[in-house]
Short mmCIF file of C-alpha atoms in Angstrom, two decimals:
data_model
loop_
_atom_site.label_atom_id
_atom_site.label_comp_id
_atom_site.label_asym_id
_atom_site.label_seq_id
_atom_site.Cartn_x
_atom_site.Cartn_y
_atom_site.Cartn_z
CA MET Y 1 6.02 64.60 24.63
CA ALA Y 2 7.08 66.48 21.49
CA THR Y 3 10.27 64.47 21.27
CA ALA Y 4 8.35 61.20 21.56
CA SER Y 5 6.05 62.31 18.73
CA LEU Y 6 9.03 63.38 16.61
CA HIS Y 7 10.79 60.09 17.33
CA GLN Y 8 7.64 58.18 16.27
CA LYS Y 9 7.39 60.20 13.02
CA ASN Y 10 11.06 59.56 12.26
CA ARG Y 11 10.58 55.84 12.87
CA ARG Y 12 7.56 55.71 10.51
CA PHE Y 13 9.52 57.64 7.88
CA ALA Y 14 12.49 55.26 8.23
CA ILE Y 15 10.23 52.21 7.87
CA LEU Y 16 8.49 53.74 4.86
CA PHE Y 17 11.84 54.66 3.28
CA ALA Y 18 13.23 51.15 3.91
CA GLY Y 19 10.11 49.63 2.35
CA VAL Y 20 10.46 51.84 -0.74
CA ALA Y 21 14.16 51.00 -1.02
CA LEU Y 22 13.47 47.25 -0.77
CA GLY Y 23 10.67 47.59 -3.33
CA MET Y 24 13.01 49.40 -5.74
CA LEU Y 25 15.67 46.73 -5.23
CA GLY Y 26 13.11 44.00 -5.96
CA LEU Y 27 11.97 45.80 -9.12
CA GLY Y 28 15.60 46.10 -10.19
CA TYR Y 29 16.04 42.33 -9.98
CA ALA Y 30 12.70 41.66 -11.67
CA ALA Y 31 13.23 44.16 -14.51
CA VAL Y 32 15.21 41.90 -16.85
CA PRO Y 33 12.93 38.83 -16.64
CA LEU Y 34 9.83 41.02 -16.87
CA TYR Y 35 11.23 42.84 -19.90
CA GLN Y 36 12.14 39.55 -21.60
CA MET Y 37 8.64 38.21 -20.92
CA PHE Y 38 7.09 41.40 -22.31
CA CYS Y 39 9.26 41.22 -25.46
CA SER Y 40 8.49 37.55 -26.10
CA VAL Y 41 4.74 38.13 -25.77
CA THR Y 42 4.56 41.32 -27.84
CA GLY Y 43 7.48 40.92 -30.27
CA PHE Y 44 8.84 44.23 -28.95
CA GLY Y 45 12.45 44.94 -29.84
CA GLY Y 46 12.41 42.45 -32.69
CA THR Y 47 11.86 39.44 -30.44
CA THR Y 48 10.56 36.56 -32.51
CA GLN Y 49 7.74 34.29 -31.45
CA ARG Y 50 8.05 30.60 -30.63
CA ALA Y 51 5.34 28.68 -32.46
CA THR Y 52 3.94 25.19 -32.26
CA GLN Y 53 3.31 22.89 -35.19
CA GLY Y 54 -0.43 23.59 -34.80
CA ASP Y 55 0.19 27.34 -35.17
CA ALA Y 56 2.18 26.68 -38.32
CA ASP Y 57 -0.59 24.48 -39.74
CA LEU Y 58 -3.15 27.27 -39.25
CA ALA Y 59 -0.88 29.77 -40.97
CA ALA Y 60 -0.35 27.33 -43.84
CA GLN Y 61 -4.14 27.03 -44.30
CA PHE Y 62 -4.29 30.80 -44.72
CA ALA Y 63 -1.45 30.70 -47.24
CA LYS Y 64 -3.30 28.03 -49.27
CA SER Y 65 -6.42 30.18 -49.41
CA GLY Y 66 -4.85 32.18 -52.21
CA ALA Y 67 -3.24 35.06 -50.35
CA GLY Y 68 0.08 34.46 -52.14
CA HIS Y 69 1.84 37.41 -50.51
CA THR Y 70 5.63 37.05 -50.36
CA ILE Y 71 8.32 38.76 -48.35
CA SER Y 72 12.10 38.73 -48.49
CA VAL Y 73 13.96 37.37 -45.46
CA ARG Y 74 17.65 38.17 -45.00
CA PHE Y 75 19.79 36.07 -42.65
CA ASP Y 76 22.65 37.54 -40.64
CA ALA Y 77 25.15 35.62 -38.49
CA ASN Y 78 27.74 36.88 -36.01
CA VAL Y 79 29.93 35.59 -33.19
CA GLU Y 80 31.00 37.55 -30.16
CA ARG Y 81 34.57 38.82 -30.09
CA ASN Y 82 37.14 36.15 -29.12
CA MET Y 83 34.76 33.24 -29.78
CA PRO Y 84 36.70 30.93 -32.13
CA TRP Y 85 33.74 29.92 -34.27
CA ASP Y 86 32.88 30.57 -37.88
CA PHE Y 87 29.13 31.05 -38.17
CA LYS Y 88 27.20 31.93 -41.32
CA PRO Y 89 23.95 31.34 -43.18
CA VAL Y 90 24.03 28.88 -46.07
CA GLN Y 91 21.73 31.24 -48.01
CA VAL Y 92 21.85 34.96 -47.20
CA LYS Y 93 18.42 35.86 -48.59
CA ASP Y 94 15.19 34.02 -49.36
CA THR Y 95 11.75 35.00 -50.64
CA VAL Y 96 9.02 33.27 -48.66
CA THR Y 97 5.26 33.06 -48.95
CA ILE Y 98 3.59 34.56 -45.91
CA GLY Y 99 1.99 31.80 -43.84
CA GLN Y 100 4.02 28.94 -45.31
CA ARG Y 101 6.74 27.15 -43.41
CA ASP Y 102 10.27 27.64 -44.63
CA ILE Y 103 13.69 26.58 -43.48
CA ALA Y 104 16.93 28.49 -43.14
CA VAL Y 105 20.21 26.69 -42.54
CA PHE Y 106 23.27 28.09 -40.81
CA THR Y 107 26.70 26.49 -40.44
CA ALA Y 108 28.98 26.75 -37.43
CA ARG Y 109 32.56 25.56 -37.08
CA ASN Y 110 34.66 25.40 -33.93
CA ASN Y 111 38.16 26.54 -34.92
CA SER Y 112 39.67 25.93 -31.48
CA ASP Y 113 41.39 22.90 -30.01
CA LYS Y 114 38.82 22.44 -27.24
CA PRO Y 115 35.07 21.84 -27.05
CA ILE Y 116 33.10 25.08 -26.88
CA THR Y 117 29.47 25.50 -25.94
CA GLY Y 118 27.68 28.44 -27.46
CA THR Y 119 24.29 30.02 -27.13
CA ALA Y 120 22.65 32.17 -29.77
CA THR Y 121 20.79 35.40 -29.19
CA PHE Y 122 18.59 36.70 -31.96
CA ASN Y 123 16.47 39.57 -33.13
CA VAL Y 124 14.39 40.63 -36.09
CA GLU Y 125 14.43 43.94 -37.93
CA PRO Y 126 12.38 45.96 -38.47
CA GLU Y 127 11.21 45.64 -34.87
CA GLN Y 128 7.50 45.71 -35.67
CA THR Y 129 7.82 42.42 -37.56
CA GLY Y 130 9.14 40.45 -34.56
CA ALA Y 131 5.63 39.59 -33.40
CA TYR Y 132 4.95 37.92 -36.77
CA PHE Y 133 8.21 35.98 -37.20
CA ASN Y 134 7.45 32.55 -35.72
CA LYS Y 135 10.10 29.90 -35.15
CA ILE Y 136 8.92 26.31 -34.85
CA GLN Y 137 12.37 24.75 -34.42
CA CYS Y 138 15.63 26.59 -33.89
CA PHE Y 139 19.17 25.91 -32.75
CA CYS Y 140 18.76 29.05 -30.64
CA PHE Y 141 16.35 27.28 -28.28
CA THR Y 142 19.22 25.30 -26.70
CA GLU Y 143 22.97 25.56 -26.16
CA GLN Y 144 25.17 24.07 -28.89
CA THR Y 145 28.44 22.25 -28.11
CA LEU Y 146 30.96 21.85 -30.90
CA GLN Y 147 34.02 19.66 -30.55
CA PRO Y 148 37.43 20.90 -31.80
CA GLY Y 149 37.28 21.34 -35.58
CA GLN Y 150 33.64 20.19 -35.75
CA GLU Y 151 31.35 21.82 -38.29
CA VAL Y 152 27.57 21.48 -38.07
CA ARG Y 153 24.51 22.55 -40.02
CA MET Y 154 21.87 24.23 -37.88
CA PRO Y 155 18.35 24.63 -39.29
CA VAL Y 156 15.63 27.11 -38.35
CA LEU Y 157 12.07 26.13 -39.25
CA TYR Y 158 9.91 29.28 -39.35
CA TYR Y 159 6.99 31.09 -40.93
CA ILE Y 160 5.71 34.65 -41.16
CA ASP Y 161 2.28 34.98 -39.53
CA PRO Y 162 -0.35 36.16 -42.04
CA ALA Y 163 -1.59 38.63 -39.41
CA ILE Y 164 1.31 40.84 -40.52
CA LEU Y 165 -0.85 41.82 -43.52
CA ASN Y 166 -3.40 43.43 -41.16
CA ASP Y 167 -0.87 45.47 -39.17
CA GLU Y 168 -0.67 49.06 -40.42
CA ASN Y 169 2.92 49.33 -39.15
CA ALA Y 170 4.18 46.10 -40.71
CA LYS Y 171 2.07 45.24 -43.76
CA ASP Y 172 4.23 47.23 -46.20
CA VAL Y 173 7.56 45.80 -45.02
CA GLU Y 174 9.38 44.25 -47.98
CA GLN Y 175 12.28 42.61 -46.14
CA ILE Y 176 12.80 41.13 -42.69
CA THR Y 177 16.27 40.50 -41.29
CA LEU Y 178 16.74 37.60 -38.88
CA SER Y 179 20.03 38.10 -37.06
CA TYR Y 180 21.85 35.71 -34.72
CA THR Y 181 24.89 36.24 -32.54
CA PHE Y 182 26.62 33.28 -30.90
CA HIS Y 183 28.11 33.81 -27.47
CA GLU Y 184 30.24 31.38 -25.50
CA ALA Y 185 27.96 29.88 -22.86
CA GLU Y 186 28.86 30.70 -19.29
CA ASP Y 187 30.54 27.86 -17.45
CA PRO Y 188 28.11 26.78 -14.72
CA ALA Y 189 31.10 25.83 -12.53
CA SER Y 190 32.34 29.43 -12.35
#
């Protein structure tokens, strides 16, 4: 009888252990999407926010109310190693009025002899300002395909949310850096 009881305890332990292991495996697969969702909602890690035209209009109303606060925005552009593109901002720095829409323009050129599709990752520094940097339109929302030798202008329509002025950790920031890195898009056929 003692061996039957021990066998039953071992079986329960094995089932419990297998359940924990499967749960940990599931959390491992879910970690990246959950982290990305958390960052996009909170602005954590310098993740910018995606805004609608209506959001931008509300921010512009605040800006017209006489706030007049400005902030410097610096633009940074990079390409991953071995990607044959030139990528740079047209203007490296701009002073913008908080709450008003502004536009930044980047140029990209494919220096190879074949079409290349790229995708841009981005972040904002300092990190605490990511929640207030809102992009209305951006080349980073979709993949970009450049033909051999093609050069394109890629705009970013954005605004800084006036709520930044109420955040103790962000209200005294004098400059925000918006940085992009282009990566060659993975070939879906591989």
